[in-house]
Amino acid sequence: MSSELMSNEIALLAIFLLSVFVGFEVVSKVSTTLHTPLMSGANAIHGVILVGAIVVADHAKTTLEITLAIAAVILATINMVGGFVVTDRMLQMFKGKSKPKKDSGDSK
Amino acid sequence: MSRNLYDLIGLAAGICFILALKGLSSPKSARRGNLIGALGATVASVIVFFYANEGRALNNQTLILSAIGFGVLVGVPAARKVQMTQMPQLVALFNGVGGGAAALVAIVEYLKLGSDATTAVVIATVFTVIVGCVSFSGSIVTFLKLQELMTTRPVIFPFGRQIIGLTLIGVLLSGGWVIASGGTTPLLINGLLSLIFGILFVLPVGGADVPIVISLLNAFTGLTVAASGYVLQTTLLIIAGTLVGASGTILTKLMAEAMGRSLFGTLFGAFTATAQQSAGSAETRPVKSGSAEDVAILLNYAQRVVIVPGFGLAVAQAQHTVRELADLLSAKGIEVAYGIHPVAGRMPGHMNVLLAEANVPYEQLVEMEEINPTFPQTDVVLVVGANDVVNPAAKTTPGCPIYGMPILDVSLAANVIFLKRSMRPGFAGIENELLYDSKTTLLFGDAKDSLTKVVSSLKSL
């Protein structure tokens, strides 16, 4: 293994470990009210596997590879697009009720 | 587009995801957070078209674009049209397809690399396939459970423990086989066994614990995305997947705590579960059922009323009617509050979403810890389509599926009214002793119809 490749691996490891800490940190103080939207939002974020699906679909050669890759693109798109839309719908409900209160509080 | 530029844009998308999760953790910024996440994901998906094939049009580009179009046509209407009550299972389904996609990505990349794959890449591929497949099939089972297309009770089968154990060993052995010898067949066997394991793993989970499992599978999918990011050497996928994996793990733990469940107990309940005590014999016992007028009179002479909404209210779409009733009582000078159990509905926070949809004033929604001490001063508790969250068995019956879950202590109030469709037990499938208590009145029927009748009786009093 060349040293260049090795340092790349270490960079990826560093990214992985830092992401673990960030992931732990950002959600550590969330109220139960937001558990469902937060789960749904995180769910949508992993839909970004679409990027990976597009990459493999690009260099798929055999029929089997192409079929599997295209299936991955479809599934990933459903995950990503559907996930963000449903999360937004959930959060709209919250806006409806807490905004008026906030407005009266914020108006100077 | 150069690799550097592509990586920088990928990094920006990763930061969008961090901001999205951060935003989603607070009610004020939640919606914006979600939109930032969507922006990051869109940018990342568009930019890959300009990079993946060194600036030229992608191979299979038409096919890819049609697939995306098809995915949008399926995903968006599903997300738009779903009833708020059915949203948890939709989230489960989206999660499952994401896990499936990650597994497929790793498989295709593995097929392409053939014998060029390094051991580290093969290990990451095996990990992705195992966890992705478990997440996919497990999520489908949670979907079926929540949609009530199959029983919501824990499914216990003979030798279940041994079968699950053997499947897990098979998954690990076939994974080792792929790493040791490579080839397509071992990987496909590995994937198949993982799919079976996912089903077996979720089947014994009881209805009340399903949300925790969804959250856990969500974290799993995150990790598979991270692993496939390693296979493809794509930084963005590693960042996004790991963020979801880590935050999903914490979220699962928080949820389990809110429900008073140990994560371990939930997951391995299958291995220790005993046959449930039958609920059948109890159903012949007498209960006190009343008419809408009786209920209206009870409410009319109360000083303080607490409404405990449950999933039945959501199913009947009775949010608006219950608010009408609450407004009417408030107008008569009666103090009204809603007691919201953290897992009322099907998921933590689900009920808040549903009531917010009906414009129930935020200050009337009182969380469990705050409302519990007030029940002794409460004249009437109106339980609308809830059961498990007020079931004293959670305190009194060790070994029942909800034992240890914090409940709303409605039995401390002077009177309890249950609006129920039937004597059928709640989602967790456990008999509720409170239904037979002498201070309990039952009003059978669809929650919305019953509430409408109570409202009209109340008006005529």
XYZ file of N, CA and C in Angstrom, chain B residues 103-215:
339
model
N -27.179 -0.982 0.310
C -26.700 -2.349 0.086
C -26.465 -2.585 -1.409
N -27.389 -2.133 -2.248
C -27.255 -2.312 -3.695
C -26.024 -1.581 -4.233
N -25.809 -0.361 -3.736
C -24.647 0.403 -4.186
C -23.360 -0.371 -3.910
N -23.264 -0.897 -2.687
C -22.052 -1.642 -2.333
C -21.913 -2.895 -3.193
N -23.022 -3.575 -3.473
C -22.962 -4.794 -4.286
C -22.461 -4.475 -5.695
N -23.027 -3.423 -6.309
C -22.635 -3.077 -7.677
C -21.144 -2.714 -7.733
N -20.705 -1.932 -6.740
C -19.303 -1.523 -6.729
C -18.399 -2.759 -6.565
N -18.852 -3.681 -5.748
C -18.104 -4.913 -5.518
C -18.021 -5.737 -6.799
N -19.143 -5.846 -7.524
C -19.149 -6.585 -8.793
C -18.173 -5.950 -9.777
N -18.155 -4.617 -9.791
C -17.301 -3.915 -10.724
C -15.829 -4.108 -10.381
N -15.504 -3.981 -9.100
C -14.099 -4.084 -8.702
C -13.561 -5.504 -8.893
N -14.425 -6.507 -8.714
C -13.984 -7.892 -8.865
C -12.811 -8.182 -7.958
N -11.755 -8.723 -8.547
C -10.619 -9.119 -7.716
C -9.713 -7.933 -7.363
N -10.040 -6.723 -7.904
C -9.229 -5.545 -7.565
C -9.523 -5.010 -6.167
N -10.632 -5.452 -5.592
C -11.055 -4.890 -4.313
C -10.052 -5.231 -3.218
N -9.682 -4.210 -2.445
C -8.796 -4.470 -1.305
C -9.609 -5.122 -0.191
N -8.887 -5.758 0.751
C -9.587 -6.421 1.847
C -10.465 -5.432 2.598
N -9.945 -4.211 2.824
C -10.720 -3.222 3.578
C -12.031 -2.913 2.855
N -11.952 -2.805 1.525
C -13.166 -2.507 0.756
C -14.149 -3.672 0.841
N -13.610 -4.894 0.783
C -14.505 -6.055 0.864
C -15.191 -6.092 2.227
N -14.428 -5.809 3.281
C -15.040 -5.802 4.618
C -16.147 -4.757 4.683
N -15.867 -3.549 4.157
C -16.882 -2.490 4.166
C -18.095 -2.907 3.346
N -17.848 -3.617 2.228
C -18.964 -4.079 1.402
C -19.834 -5.054 2.173
N -19.184 -6.012 2.818
C -19.941 -7.008 3.580
C -20.761 -6.330 4.671
N -20.130 -5.371 5.365
C -20.843 -4.635 6.410
C -22.078 -3.949 5.832
N -21.882 -3.268 4.693
C -22.992 -2.547 4.080
C -24.122 -3.494 3.701
N -23.739 -4.631 3.104
C -24.770 -5.568 2.659
C -25.537 -6.128 3.857
N -24.809 -6.534 4.904
C -25.491 -7.110 6.062
C -26.428 -6.082 6.694
N -25.873 -4.932 7.079
C -26.688 -3.973 7.830
C -27.768 -3.362 6.941
N -27.431 -3.103 5.672
C -28.426 -2.551 4.747
C -29.597 -3.497 4.549
N -29.300 -4.780 4.383
C -30.373 -5.762 4.178
C -31.215 -5.926 5.436
N -30.561 -5.946 6.620
C -31.316 -6.051 7.873
C -32.238 -4.841 8.003
N -31.702 -3.661 7.689
C -32.490 -2.443 7.792
C -33.673 -2.478 6.827
N -33.421 -2.979 5.618
C -34.479 -3.045 4.606
C -35.604 -3.980 5.046
N -35.275 -5.243 5.323
C -36.345 -6.196 5.635
C -36.962 -5.885 6.997
N -36.128 -5.430 7.950
C -36.667 -5.081 9.261
C -37.657 -3.932 9.167
N -37.326 -2.936 8.348
C -38.224 -1.789 8.206
C -39.538 -2.194 7.562
N -39.460 -3.133 6.607
C -40.701 -3.589 5.978
C -41.611 -4.240 7.031
N -40.996 -5.035 7.934
C -41.812 -5.665 8.975
C -42.411 -4.612 9.904
N -41.621 -3.582 10.286
C -42.187 -2.541 11.151
C -43.319 -1.821 10.428
N -43.154 -1.622 9.122
C -44.224 -1.004 8.339
C -45.498 -1.841 8.430
N -45.356 -3.151 8.205
C -46.518 -4.038 8.241
C -47.183 -4.024 9.622
N -46.344 -3.952 10.664
C -46.895 -3.923 12.021
C -47.677 -2.636 12.258
N -47.084 -1.495 11.885
C -47.730 -0.212 12.154
C -48.974 -0.024 11.304
N -48.934 -0.548 10.104
C -50.088 -0.436 9.209
C -51.161 -1.449 9.602
N -50.823 -2.269 10.596
C -51.694 -3.325 11.085
C -52.075 -4.293 9.972
N -51.146 -4.507 9.049
C -51.331 -5.546 8.048
C -50.935 -6.894 8.637
N -50.270 -6.856 9.772
C -49.974 -8.087 10.504
C -50.141 -7.779 11.985
N -50.081 -8.803 12.805
C -50.324 -8.591 14.230
C -49.314 -7.630 14.839
N -49.796 -6.811 15.783
C -48.885 -5.873 16.435
C -48.258 -6.507 17.670
N -48.747 -7.695 18.009
C -48.168 -8.352 19.189
C -46.820 -8.975 18.832
N -46.006 -9.220 19.855
C -44.747 -9.900 19.559
C -45.037 -11.252 18.920
N -44.333 -11.565 17.855
C -44.520 -12.868 17.225
C -43.482 -13.818 17.791
N -43.945 -14.782 18.546
C -43.023 -15.739 19.155
C -43.278 -17.091 18.500
N -42.254 -17.698 17.965
C -42.464 -19.005 17.343
C -41.572 -20.035 18.031
N -41.948 -21.317 17.879
C -41.173 -22.353 18.567
C -39.705 -22.323 18.137
N -38.844 -22.500 19.050
C -37.396 -22.479 18.797
C -36.946 -21.143 18.205
N -37.737 -20.093 18.421
C -37.412 -18.784 17.845
C -35.998 -18.353 18.181
N -35.654 -18.507 19.464
C -34.345 -18.080 19.918
C -33.234 -18.794 19.127
N -33.405 -20.116 18.968
C -32.386 -20.899 18.269
C -32.322 -20.511 16.786
N -33.518 -20.327 16.192
C -33.547 -20.002 14.765
C -32.868 -18.648 14.522
N -33.200 -17.648 15.375
C -32.590 -16.329 15.208
C -31.080 -16.424 15.397
N -30.677 -17.170 16.425
C -29.250 -17.333 16.702
C -28.524 -17.975 15.530
N -29.126 -19.043 14.988
C -28.490 -19.744 13.870
C -28.402 -18.852 12.629
N -29.475 -18.072 12.393
C -29.441 -17.176 11.238
C -28.314 -16.166 11.380
N -28.186 -15.634 12.606
C -27.120 -14.662 12.832
C -25.750 -15.294 12.578
N -25.568 -16.516 13.050
C -24.296 -17.201 12.806
C -24.082 -17.385 11.306
N -25.172 -17.753 10.596
C -25.094 -17.909 9.139
C -24.687 -16.614 8.457
N -25.266 -15.500 8.917
C -24.936 -14.189 8.347
C -23.444 -13.916 8.525
N -22.956 -14.141 9.753
C -21.556 -13.835 10.032
C -20.615 -14.771 9.265
N -20.972 -16.061 9.214
C -20.115 -17.015 8.505
C -20.057 -16.694 7.010
N -21.240 -16.406 6.416
C -21.227 -16.113 4.981
C -20.485 -14.805 4.720
N -20.568 -13.867 5.670
C -19.788 -12.636 5.548
C -18.297 -12.942 5.533
N -17.886 -13.829 6.443
C -16.484 -14.235 6.496
C -16.053 -14.932 5.206
N -16.978 -15.714 4.653
C -16.723 -16.429 3.407
C -16.425 -15.440 2.274
N -17.241 -14.373 2.192
C -17.021 -13.356 1.157
C -15.633 -12.752 1.324
N -15.284 -12.407 2.567
C -14.002 -11.752 2.807
C -12.842 -12.692 2.462
N -13.031 -13.970 2.803
C -11.944 -14.927 2.578
C -11.779 -15.275 1.093
N -12.889 -15.536 0.394
C -12.742 -16.077 -0.956
C -13.259 -15.175 -2.066
N -13.997 -14.118 -1.720
C -14.530 -13.251 -2.765
C -15.598 -13.954 -3.579
N -15.921 -13.394 -4.733
C -16.921 -14.027 -5.586
C -18.306 -13.475 -5.336
N -19.176 -13.706 -6.319
C -20.518 -13.129 -6.268
C -21.468 -13.966 -5.430
N -21.390 -15.297 -5.611
C -22.353 -16.174 -4.932
C -22.327 -15.995 -3.417
N -21.146 -16.014 -2.789
C -21.154 -15.848 -1.326
C -21.815 -14.534 -0.910
N -21.595 -13.471 -1.701
C -22.157 -12.170 -1.329
C -23.683 -12.216 -1.403
N -24.199 -12.882 -2.452
C -25.651 -12.953 -2.590
C -26.260 -13.790 -1.461
N -25.575 -14.891 -1.104
C -26.054 -15.707 0.023
C -26.045 -14.881 1.302
N -24.968 -14.123 1.464
C -24.841 -13.257 2.631
C -26.007 -12.268 2.699
N -26.314 -11.659 1.539
C -27.408 -10.691 1.491
C -28.743 -11.337 1.829
N -28.967 -12.531 1.274
C -30.227 -13.242 1.499
C -30.416 -13.579 2.979
N -29.347 -14.120 3.588
C -29.428 -14.464 5.015
C -29.674 -13.213 5.859
N -29.054 -12.086 5.436
C -29.237 -10.846 6.190
C -30.682 -10.384 6.109
N -31.300 -10.533 4.928
C -32.712 -10.165 4.778
C -33.573 -10.993 5.735
N -33.286 -12.293 5.785
C -34.061 -13.171 6.667
C -33.840 -12.779 8.123
N -32.585 -12.482 8.452
C -32.295 -12.106 9.837
C -33.056 -10.840 10.221
N -33.122 -9.870 9.292
C -33.848 -8.626 9.563
C -35.297 -8.893 9.929
N -35.928 -9.820 9.208
C -37.325 -10.151 9.489
C -37.448 -10.798 10.869
N -36.596 -11.795 11.119
C -36.667 -12.527 12.385
C -36.379 -11.622 13.574
N -35.522 -10.637 13.344
C -35.071 -9.736 14.395
C -36.205 -8.810 14.845
N -37.065 -8.412 13.904
C -38.118 -7.461 14.251
C -39.422 -8.157 14.651
N -39.664 -9.352 14.138
C -40.925 -10.042 14.425
C -41.280 -10.112 15.915
N -40.312 -10.450 16.793
C -40.703 -10.618 18.191
C -40.865 -9.306 18.944
N -40.637 -8.166 18.290
C -40.744 -6.889 18.991
C -42.211 -6.520 19.132
N -42.614 -6.155 20.358
C -44.005 -5.804 20.603
C -44.347 -4.457 19.996
N -45.636 -4.246 19.737
C -46.108 -3.022 19.084
C -45.586 -1.747 19.716
N -45.604 -1.689 21.073
C -45.236 -0.447 21.738
C -43.766 -0.106 21.524
N -42.968 -1.107 21.218
C -41.532 -0.867 21.065
C -41.123 -0.596 19.624
N -42.071 -0.680 18.713
C -41.734 -0.511 17.299
C -41.047 0.825 16.993
N -41.509 1.958 17.589
C -40.824 3.223 17.294
C -39.332 3.165 17.603
N -38.986 2.507 18.699
C -37.577 2.419 19.071
C -36.816 1.653 17.994
N -37.448 0.594 17.491
C -36.792 -0.207 16.463
C -36.624 0.600 15.178
N -37.623 1.398 14.822
C -37.500 2.226 13.621
C -36.304 3.159 13.772
N -36.217 3.775 14.953
C -35.124 4.707 15.183
C -33.780 3.988 15.095
